[in-house]
Structures are given as C-alpha cells and as structure tokens.
Tab-separated table of C-alpha atoms in Angstrom:
chain	number	residue	atom	x	y	z
P	1	MET	CA	53.686	-20.241	-12.410
P	2	ALA	CA	54.969	-19.769	-8.915
P	3	LYS	CA	56.954	-22.546	-7.335
P	4	THR	CA	55.542	-24.231	-4.314
P	5	PRO	CA	57.343	-23.186	-1.125
P	6	ARG	CA	60.138	-25.502	-0.003
P	7	VAL	CA	60.080	-26.576	3.642
P	8	ILE	CA	63.318	-25.911	5.539
P	9	GLY	CA	62.955	-27.572	8.902
P	10	VAL	CA	60.201	-25.709	10.708
P	11	LEU	CA	60.319	-22.656	8.404
P	12	SER	CA	59.206	-22.554	4.808
P	13	GLU	CA	60.811	-20.594	1.975
P	14	PRO	CA	58.482	-17.834	0.793
P	15	ALA	CA	57.036	-18.095	-2.682
P	16	GLU	CA	58.710	-16.049	-5.389
P	17	ALA	CA	57.237	-12.556	-5.740
P	18	SER	CA	55.133	-11.767	-8.772
P	19	TRP	CA	56.387	-9.572	-11.599
P	20	TRP	CA	54.364	-6.608	-10.297
P	21	LYS	CA	55.771	-6.859	-6.789
P	22	ARG	CA	59.332	-7.014	-8.151
P	23	HIS	CA	58.975	-4.150	-10.645
P	24	ARG	CA	56.252	-1.843	-9.329
P	25	HIS	CA	58.734	0.825	-8.172
P	26	VAL	CA	60.181	1.031	-11.698
P	27	VAL	CA	56.726	1.234	-13.309
P	28	LEU	CA	55.599	3.964	-10.899
P	29	LEU	CA	58.849	5.900	-11.403
P	30	VAL	CA	58.462	5.889	-15.188
P	31	ALA	CA	54.767	6.838	-14.941
P	32	GLY	CA	55.574	9.694	-12.532
P	33	LEU	CA	58.371	11.038	-14.726
P	34	PHE	CA	56.141	10.914	-17.800
P	35	LEU	CA	53.217	12.656	-16.090
P	36	GLY	CA	55.516	15.282	-14.566
P	37	TYR	CA	57.009	16.033	-17.967
P	38	GLN	CA	53.555	16.327	-19.531
P	39	LEU	CA	52.339	18.679	-16.803
P	40	SER	CA	55.425	20.869	-16.901
P	41	THR	CA	55.410	21.320	-20.676
P	42	SER	CA	51.681	21.976	-21.000
P	43	ALA	CA	51.551	24.446	-18.086
P	44	THR	CA	53.844	26.995	-19.804
P	45	ASP	CA	51.137	27.954	-22.321
P	46	ALA	CA	48.777	28.948	-19.517
P	47	HIS	CA	51.259	31.446	-18.008
P	48	VAL	CA	52.306	33.402	-21.112
P	49	GLU	CA	51.769	37.117	-20.573
P	50	PRO	CA	49.851	38.808	-23.411
P	51	ASP	CA	51.529	41.573	-25.364
P	52	PRO	CA	50.801	44.963	-23.801
P	53	LYS	CA	48.123	46.881	-25.656
P	54	PRO	CA	48.605	50.582	-26.276
P	55	SER	CA	46.825	52.786	-23.789
P	56	HIS	CA	44.042	55.070	-25.042
P	57	THR	CA	45.609	57.997	-23.153
P	58	ALA	CA	48.991	57.704	-24.843
P	59	PRO	CA	49.885	60.555	-27.226
P	60	SER	CA	49.427	59.719	-30.879
P	61	THR	CA	52.828	61.137	-31.862
P	62	PRO	CA	55.923	60.813	-29.734
P	63	GLY	CA	57.320	64.000	-28.244
P	64	THR	CA	54.060	65.955	-27.996
P	65	GLU	CA	52.444	66.779	-24.688
P	66	SER	CA	48.831	65.828	-24.292
P	67	VAL	CA	48.424	67.607	-20.917
P	68	LYS	CA	48.668	71.390	-20.660
P	69	PRO	CA	49.257	73.111	-17.306
P	70	ILE	CA	46.377	75.131	-15.868
P	71	PRO	CA	47.157	78.846	-16.096
P	72	THR	CA	47.508	80.522	-12.705
P	73	PRO	CA	46.040	83.971	-12.109
P	74	ASP	CA	48.556	86.814	-12.305
P	75	LYS	CA	49.102	88.208	-8.779
P	76	SER	CA	50.410	91.545	-10.046
P	77	ALA	CA	47.085	92.311	-11.784
P	78	LYS	CA	45.295	92.648	-8.428
P	79	GLY	CA	44.759	96.212	-7.367
C-alpha cells in the first residue's frame, strides 16, 4: 500500500511511485531485446537463396560444344 503524503509546510511530499512506474523502462528493455532477437533469428530462413538448378541449355558432358558456327559461303567459288 502506498503511504499517505506527508505535509511539509505548504508543500506535500509526493506519494511513492508504483512498481510499474519505477521499473517500466527495464520491462520494456527486456521485452524489446527479446522480440528483436526473435525477429532477427527467424528472418534468416526467409532470405536463404535456393541452390542453383542446372540450366536446360547446358551441355550434358563437359568440354563438348553444343553450338556449331554457321558455315559461310566460299567467296572463291563465285565466278
């Protein structure tokens, strides 16, 4: 229970603050740190890049060319 204020001359001594008023900054700090930790650890799963899938245009065996150059007409064959 809160004490009744004591009168000092014309002024009165303020009543003692409640537990919440004395400790609310500590409670909010702990709650903020906890929520920040929870958000930062759960958000990493959402940003994981998937493994790259092989492209359908990639050659099946390494070292072989899949694209052949277009043959150009021979200029010396013209008459």
